Short mmCIF file of C-alpha atoms in Angstrom, two decimals:
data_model
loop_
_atom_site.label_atom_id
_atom_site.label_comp_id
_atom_site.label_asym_id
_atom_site.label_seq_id
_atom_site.Cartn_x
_atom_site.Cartn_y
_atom_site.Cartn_z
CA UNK A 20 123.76 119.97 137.94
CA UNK A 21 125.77 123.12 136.99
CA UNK A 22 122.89 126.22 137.77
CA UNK A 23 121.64 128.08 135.29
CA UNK A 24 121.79 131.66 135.59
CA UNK A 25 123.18 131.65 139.27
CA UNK A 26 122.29 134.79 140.67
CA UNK A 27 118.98 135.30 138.23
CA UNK A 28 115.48 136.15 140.27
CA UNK A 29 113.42 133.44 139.80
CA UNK A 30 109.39 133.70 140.23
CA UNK A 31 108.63 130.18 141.05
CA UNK A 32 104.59 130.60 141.86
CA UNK A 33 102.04 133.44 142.25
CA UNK A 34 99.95 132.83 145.39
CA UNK A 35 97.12 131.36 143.69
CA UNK A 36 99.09 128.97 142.80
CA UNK A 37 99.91 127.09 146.50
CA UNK A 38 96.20 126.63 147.90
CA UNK A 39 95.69 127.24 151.70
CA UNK A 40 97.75 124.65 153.69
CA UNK A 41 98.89 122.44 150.73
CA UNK A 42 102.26 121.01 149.92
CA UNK A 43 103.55 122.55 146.95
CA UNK A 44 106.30 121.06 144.90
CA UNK A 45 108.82 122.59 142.62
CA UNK A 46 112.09 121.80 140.99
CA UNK A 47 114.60 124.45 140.85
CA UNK A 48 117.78 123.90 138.91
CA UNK A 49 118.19 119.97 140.18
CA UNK A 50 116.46 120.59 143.49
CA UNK A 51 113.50 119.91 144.82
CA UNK A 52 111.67 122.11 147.08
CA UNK A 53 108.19 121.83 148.66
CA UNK A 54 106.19 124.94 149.57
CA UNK A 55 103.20 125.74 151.70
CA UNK A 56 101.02 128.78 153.17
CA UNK A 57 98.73 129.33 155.83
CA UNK A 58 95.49 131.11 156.57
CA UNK A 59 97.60 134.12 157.19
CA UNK A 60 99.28 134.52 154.07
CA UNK A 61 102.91 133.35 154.89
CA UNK A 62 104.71 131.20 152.45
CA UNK A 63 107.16 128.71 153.45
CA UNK A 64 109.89 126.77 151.62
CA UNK A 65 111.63 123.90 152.29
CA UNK A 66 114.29 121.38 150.04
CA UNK A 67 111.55 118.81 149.70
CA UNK A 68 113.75 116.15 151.78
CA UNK A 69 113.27 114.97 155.23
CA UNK A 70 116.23 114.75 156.92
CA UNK A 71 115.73 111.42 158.58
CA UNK A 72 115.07 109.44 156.39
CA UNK A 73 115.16 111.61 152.85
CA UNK A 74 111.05 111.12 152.73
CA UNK A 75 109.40 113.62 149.91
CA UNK A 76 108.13 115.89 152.70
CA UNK A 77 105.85 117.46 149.65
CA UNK A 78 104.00 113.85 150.39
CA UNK A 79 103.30 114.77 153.72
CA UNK A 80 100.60 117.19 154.84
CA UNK A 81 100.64 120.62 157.08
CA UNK A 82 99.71 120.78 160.56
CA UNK A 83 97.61 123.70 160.70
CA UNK A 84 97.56 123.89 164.43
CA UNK A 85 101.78 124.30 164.75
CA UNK A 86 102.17 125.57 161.13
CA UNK A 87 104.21 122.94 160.10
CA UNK A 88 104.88 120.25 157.35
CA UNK A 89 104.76 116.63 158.51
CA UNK A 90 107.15 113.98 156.72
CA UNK A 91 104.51 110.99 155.50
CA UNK A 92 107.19 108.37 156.43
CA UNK A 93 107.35 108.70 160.49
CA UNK A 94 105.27 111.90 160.93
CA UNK A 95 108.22 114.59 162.03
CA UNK A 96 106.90 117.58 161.87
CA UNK A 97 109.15 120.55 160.82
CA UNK A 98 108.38 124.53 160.52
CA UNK A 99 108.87 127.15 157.95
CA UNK A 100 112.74 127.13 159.71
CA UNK A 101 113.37 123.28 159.24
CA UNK A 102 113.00 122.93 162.58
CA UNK A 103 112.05 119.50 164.65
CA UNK A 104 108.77 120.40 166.05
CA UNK A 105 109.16 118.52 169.74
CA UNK A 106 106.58 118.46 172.50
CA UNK A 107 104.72 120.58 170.20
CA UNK A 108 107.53 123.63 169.91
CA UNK A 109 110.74 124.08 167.19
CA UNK A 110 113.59 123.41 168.99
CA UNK A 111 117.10 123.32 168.35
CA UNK A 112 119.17 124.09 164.87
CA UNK A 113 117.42 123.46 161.93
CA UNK A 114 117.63 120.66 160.16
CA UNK A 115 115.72 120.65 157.01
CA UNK A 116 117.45 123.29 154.61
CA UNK A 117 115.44 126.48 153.93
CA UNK A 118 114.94 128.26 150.91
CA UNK A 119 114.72 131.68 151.10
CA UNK A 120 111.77 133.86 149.67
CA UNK A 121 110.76 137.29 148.21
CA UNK A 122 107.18 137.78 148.11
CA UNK A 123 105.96 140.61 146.74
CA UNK A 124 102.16 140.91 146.33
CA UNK A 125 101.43 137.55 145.34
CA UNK A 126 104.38 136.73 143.47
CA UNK A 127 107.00 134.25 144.89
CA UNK A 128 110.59 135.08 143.75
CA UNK A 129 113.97 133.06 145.01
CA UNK A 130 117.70 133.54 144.12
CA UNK A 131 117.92 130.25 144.88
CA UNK A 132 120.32 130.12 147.42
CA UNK A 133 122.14 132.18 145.26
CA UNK A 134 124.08 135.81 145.08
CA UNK A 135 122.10 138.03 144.20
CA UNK A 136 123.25 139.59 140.47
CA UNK A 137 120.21 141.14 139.49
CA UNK A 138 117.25 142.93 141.61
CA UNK A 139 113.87 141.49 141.89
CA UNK A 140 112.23 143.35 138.53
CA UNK A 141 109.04 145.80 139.02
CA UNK A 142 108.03 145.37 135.56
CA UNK A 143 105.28 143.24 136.44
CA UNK A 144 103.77 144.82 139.41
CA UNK A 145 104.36 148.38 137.16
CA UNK A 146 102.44 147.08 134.28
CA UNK A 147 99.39 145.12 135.69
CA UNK A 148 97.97 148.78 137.71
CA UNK A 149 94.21 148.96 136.58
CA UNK A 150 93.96 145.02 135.87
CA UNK A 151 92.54 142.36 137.47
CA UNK A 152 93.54 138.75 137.79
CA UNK A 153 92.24 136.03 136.03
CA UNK A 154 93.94 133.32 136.69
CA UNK A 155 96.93 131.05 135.83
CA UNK A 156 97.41 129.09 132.69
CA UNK A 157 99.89 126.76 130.73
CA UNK A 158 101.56 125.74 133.96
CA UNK A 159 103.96 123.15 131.87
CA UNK A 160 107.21 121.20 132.14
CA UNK A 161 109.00 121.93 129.03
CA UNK A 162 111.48 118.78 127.95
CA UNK A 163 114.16 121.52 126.59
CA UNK A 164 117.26 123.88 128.36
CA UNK A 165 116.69 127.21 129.21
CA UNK A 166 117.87 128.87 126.72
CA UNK A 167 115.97 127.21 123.90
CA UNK A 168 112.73 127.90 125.72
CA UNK A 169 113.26 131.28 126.43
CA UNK A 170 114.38 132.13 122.77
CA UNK A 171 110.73 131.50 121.92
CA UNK A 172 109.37 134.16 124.05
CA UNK A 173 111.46 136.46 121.86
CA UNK A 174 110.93 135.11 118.48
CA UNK A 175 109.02 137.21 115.93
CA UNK A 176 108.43 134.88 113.60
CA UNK A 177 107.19 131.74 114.79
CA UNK A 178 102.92 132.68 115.28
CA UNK A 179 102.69 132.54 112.32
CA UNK A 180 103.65 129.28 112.05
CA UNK A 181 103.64 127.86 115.44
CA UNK A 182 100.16 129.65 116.28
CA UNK A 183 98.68 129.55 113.17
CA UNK A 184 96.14 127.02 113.51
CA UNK A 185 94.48 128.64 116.64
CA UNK A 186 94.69 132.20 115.70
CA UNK A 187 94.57 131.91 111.84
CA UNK A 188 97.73 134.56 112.11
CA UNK A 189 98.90 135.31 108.48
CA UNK A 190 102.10 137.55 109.13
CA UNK A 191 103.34 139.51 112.15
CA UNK A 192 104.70 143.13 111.42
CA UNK A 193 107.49 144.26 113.89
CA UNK A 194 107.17 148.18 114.16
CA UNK A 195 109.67 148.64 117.13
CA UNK A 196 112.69 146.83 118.88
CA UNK A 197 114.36 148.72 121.38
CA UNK A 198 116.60 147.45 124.83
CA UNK A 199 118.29 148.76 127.12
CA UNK A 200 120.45 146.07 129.46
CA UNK A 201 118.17 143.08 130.51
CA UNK A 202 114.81 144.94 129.66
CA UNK A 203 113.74 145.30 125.91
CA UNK A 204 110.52 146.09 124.36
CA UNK A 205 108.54 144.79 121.15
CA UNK A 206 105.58 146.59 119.51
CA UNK A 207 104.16 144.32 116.58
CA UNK A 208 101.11 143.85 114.68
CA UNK A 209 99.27 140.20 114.05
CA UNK A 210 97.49 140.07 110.83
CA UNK A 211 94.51 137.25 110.79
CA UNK A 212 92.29 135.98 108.89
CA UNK A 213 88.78 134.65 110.09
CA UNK A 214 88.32 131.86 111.99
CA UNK A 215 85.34 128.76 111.43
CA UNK A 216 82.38 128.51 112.86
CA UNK A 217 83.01 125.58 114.78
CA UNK A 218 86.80 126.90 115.81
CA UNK A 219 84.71 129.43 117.68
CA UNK A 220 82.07 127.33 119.08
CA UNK A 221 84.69 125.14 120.27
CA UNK A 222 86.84 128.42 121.57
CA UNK A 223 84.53 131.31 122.40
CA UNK A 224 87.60 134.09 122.53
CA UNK A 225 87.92 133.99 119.57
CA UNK A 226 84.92 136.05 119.03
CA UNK A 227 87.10 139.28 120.88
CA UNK A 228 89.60 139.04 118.43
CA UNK A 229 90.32 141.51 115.34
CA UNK A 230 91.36 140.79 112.30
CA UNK A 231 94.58 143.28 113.27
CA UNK A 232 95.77 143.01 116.56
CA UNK A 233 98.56 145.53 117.98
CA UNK A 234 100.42 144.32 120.71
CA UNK A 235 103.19 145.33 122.80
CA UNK A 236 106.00 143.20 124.52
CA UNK A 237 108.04 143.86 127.89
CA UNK A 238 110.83 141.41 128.58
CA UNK A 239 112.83 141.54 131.83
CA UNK A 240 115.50 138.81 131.03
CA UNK A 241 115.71 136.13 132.24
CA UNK A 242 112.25 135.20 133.60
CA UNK A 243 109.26 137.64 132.83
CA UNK A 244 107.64 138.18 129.06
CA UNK A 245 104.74 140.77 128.94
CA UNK A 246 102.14 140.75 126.52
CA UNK A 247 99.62 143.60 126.17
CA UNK A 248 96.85 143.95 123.45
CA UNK A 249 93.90 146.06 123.49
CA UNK A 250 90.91 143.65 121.86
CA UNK A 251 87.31 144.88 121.46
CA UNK A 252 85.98 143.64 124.90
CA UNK A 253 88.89 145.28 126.78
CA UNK A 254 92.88 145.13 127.56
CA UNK A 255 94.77 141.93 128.25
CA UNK A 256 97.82 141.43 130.07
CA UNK A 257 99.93 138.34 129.81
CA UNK A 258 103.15 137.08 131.86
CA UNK A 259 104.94 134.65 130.34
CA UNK A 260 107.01 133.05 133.32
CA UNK A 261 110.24 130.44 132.91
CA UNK A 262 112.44 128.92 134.84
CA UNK A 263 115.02 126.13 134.83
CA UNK A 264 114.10 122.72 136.86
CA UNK A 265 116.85 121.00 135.37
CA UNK A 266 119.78 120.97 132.42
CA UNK A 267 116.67 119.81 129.90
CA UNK A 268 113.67 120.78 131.73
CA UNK A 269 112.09 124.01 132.30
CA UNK A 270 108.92 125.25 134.04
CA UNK A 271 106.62 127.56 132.32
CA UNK A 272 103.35 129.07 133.43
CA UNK A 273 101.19 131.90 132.71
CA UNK A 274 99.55 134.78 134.63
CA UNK A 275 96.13 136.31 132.54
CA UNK A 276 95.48 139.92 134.09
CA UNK A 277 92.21 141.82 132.43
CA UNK A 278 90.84 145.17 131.85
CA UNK A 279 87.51 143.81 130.55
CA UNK A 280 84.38 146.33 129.72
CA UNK A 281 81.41 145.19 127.47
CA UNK A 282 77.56 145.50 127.01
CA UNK A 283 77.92 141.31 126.58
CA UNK A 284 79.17 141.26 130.26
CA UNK A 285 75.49 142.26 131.23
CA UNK A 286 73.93 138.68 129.83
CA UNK A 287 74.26 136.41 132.71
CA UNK A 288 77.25 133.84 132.42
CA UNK A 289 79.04 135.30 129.25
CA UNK A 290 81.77 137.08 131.17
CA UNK A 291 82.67 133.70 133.19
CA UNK A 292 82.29 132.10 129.99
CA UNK A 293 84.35 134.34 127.91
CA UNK A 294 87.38 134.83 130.70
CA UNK A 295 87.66 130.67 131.30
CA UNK A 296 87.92 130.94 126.91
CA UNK A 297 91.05 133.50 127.56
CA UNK A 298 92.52 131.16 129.88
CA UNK A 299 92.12 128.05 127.54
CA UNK A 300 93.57 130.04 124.91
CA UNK A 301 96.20 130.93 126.64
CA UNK A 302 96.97 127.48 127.58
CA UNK A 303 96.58 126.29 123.93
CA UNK A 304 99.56 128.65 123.16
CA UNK A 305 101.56 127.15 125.84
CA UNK A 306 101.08 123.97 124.94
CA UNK A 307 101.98 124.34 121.24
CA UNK A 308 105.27 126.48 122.70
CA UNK A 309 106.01 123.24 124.74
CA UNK A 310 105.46 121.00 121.80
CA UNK A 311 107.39 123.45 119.33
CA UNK A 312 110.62 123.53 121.43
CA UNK A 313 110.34 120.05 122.58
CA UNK A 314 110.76 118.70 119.38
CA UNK A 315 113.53 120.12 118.17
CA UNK A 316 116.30 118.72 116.79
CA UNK A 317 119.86 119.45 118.70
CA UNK A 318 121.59 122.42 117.74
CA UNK A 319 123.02 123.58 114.83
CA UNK A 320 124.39 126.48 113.46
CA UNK A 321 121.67 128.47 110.77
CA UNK A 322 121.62 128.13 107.29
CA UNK A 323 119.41 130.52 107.28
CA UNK A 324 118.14 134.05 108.75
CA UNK A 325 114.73 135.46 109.01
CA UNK A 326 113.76 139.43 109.08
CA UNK A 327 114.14 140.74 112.43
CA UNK A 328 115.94 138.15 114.29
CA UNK A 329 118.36 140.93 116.48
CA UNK A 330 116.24 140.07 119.63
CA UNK A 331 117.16 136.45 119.77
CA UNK A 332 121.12 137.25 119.03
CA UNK A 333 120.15 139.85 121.95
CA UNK A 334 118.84 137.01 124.31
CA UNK A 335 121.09 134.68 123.21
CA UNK A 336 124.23 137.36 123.97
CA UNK A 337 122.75 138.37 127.56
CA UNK A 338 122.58 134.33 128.49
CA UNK A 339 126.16 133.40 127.10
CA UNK A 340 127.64 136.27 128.74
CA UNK A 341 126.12 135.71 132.12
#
């Protein structure tokens, strides 16, 4: 396939994400890749394809002892190099193509064997100071391109429609829109109304939520969408991740950061309780994202316009012009 974005930093997984001595499998722009870490913290990354035989090395398993992945076909073990392990040392050239990695923290960027054209953003590791991780949600395979998935992300308009069910949102007043190259920032306003009783039995977090809720946006095109709210039992931080596995399939996940202080926290259970309700929520917006773009018709040209619409002509500019 043709790449999308060639050059673009891609965050394919945050740490949490690849276990301890797991294969890990991901699909970047037509390629699969298979990634592991050890006990030490180092991530490796192969092409998921073992050169004998072209065996899904992500069906194999790692040899802890030699740090290496072993193909599940004929048991060849290679390293994080793509090196034959032989007589229990990597000798020779490699032979099972590596991708490179940028780890920072506990994210996991990749150019994918790309030129670099854009520098690894710091808006995340910037923005999440003073919060701690919660936890990874909406991890999704969207059936959609790129660009129709990431025009979501910068939509105004479609909570209240796409969202309304879960959050009961009404209307969503846009205050601010302002950009400056690939960054731009949103400050809006969700107005709800209340939800049922048994929506909230059946979806505790809902119980944090105001009636008004003030929220800002950070986007660092083309991967990373930030959103910040402050709700009554503390700040949350979301990161909306994409990136493209193939021409009509993209990956999404979530990372759920919190600044959490309340008197409920002191009853035994309710903060595990009520942070496992943020994640769910967060994956019930993913998955009615997913469904949303999925099921769109092919496009068209619009008939019609909606109030405040510059940000996706602004995303939509930045990805044609690439």
């Amino acid at each position: 396939m043709n790449p999308t974005l060639p050059g673009a930093p891609w965050m394919i997984a945050h740490r949490s994400m690849l276990g301890i001595n797991k294969p890990y499998k991901l699909t970047l722009n037509g390629q699969d890749y298979v990634l592991w870490q050890n006990r030490g913290g180092e991530i490796f990354a192969l092409e998921n394809v073992c050169p004998h035989m072209q065996a899904p090395l992500s069906d194999g398993w790692i040899c802890e002892a030699n740090n290496t992945i072993t193909c599940p076909y004929h048991a060849l073990e290679f390293d994080g190099a793509g090196r034959l392990l032989k007589d229990g040392a990597a000798k020779g050239e490699p032979l099972a193509d590596k991708l490179d990695l940028v780890v920072q923290d506990d994210l996991i960027w990749t150019y994918g064997g790309h030129e670099p054209r854009l520098p690894i953003p710091d808006l995340i590791s910037t923005q999440i100071k003073g919060f701690r991780f919660l936890g990874v949600a909406g991890n999704k395979s969207i059936q959609a391109e790129f660009l129709r998935c990431i025009k979501i992300n910068y939509d105004f308009n479609h909570q209240n429609g796409v969202h309304r069910e879960l959050f009961r949102i009404q209307a969503n007043l846009v205050e601010l829109f302002e950009q400056k190259g690939v960054a731009a920032r949103v400050v809006q306003t969700f107005l709800r109304t209340e939800n049922t009783v048994n929506e909230i039995l059946q979806n505790p977090s809902l119980l944090t939520l105001p009636k008004q809720i003030k929220n800002e946006l950070e986007y660092s095109f083309p991967s990373t969408t930030i959103f910040k709210a402050q709700l009554p039992l503390g700040k949350v931080l979301q990161v909306f991740i994409l990136y493209p596995e193939a021409e009509q399939r993209t990956r999404t996940f979530v990372l759920f950061y919190g600044n959490l202080q309340s008197p409920l926290f002191l009853i035994p259970g309710v903060k595990a309780v009520l942070e496992r309700s943020l994640l769910d929520s967060t994956a019930k917006v993913v998955e009615q994202d997913v469904r949303a773009v999925a099921d769109l018709y092919p496009a068209q040209k619009p008939k019609i316009r909606l109030p405040k619409e510059e940000i996706l002509l602004y995303v939509e500019q930045l990805y044609r012009n690439w």
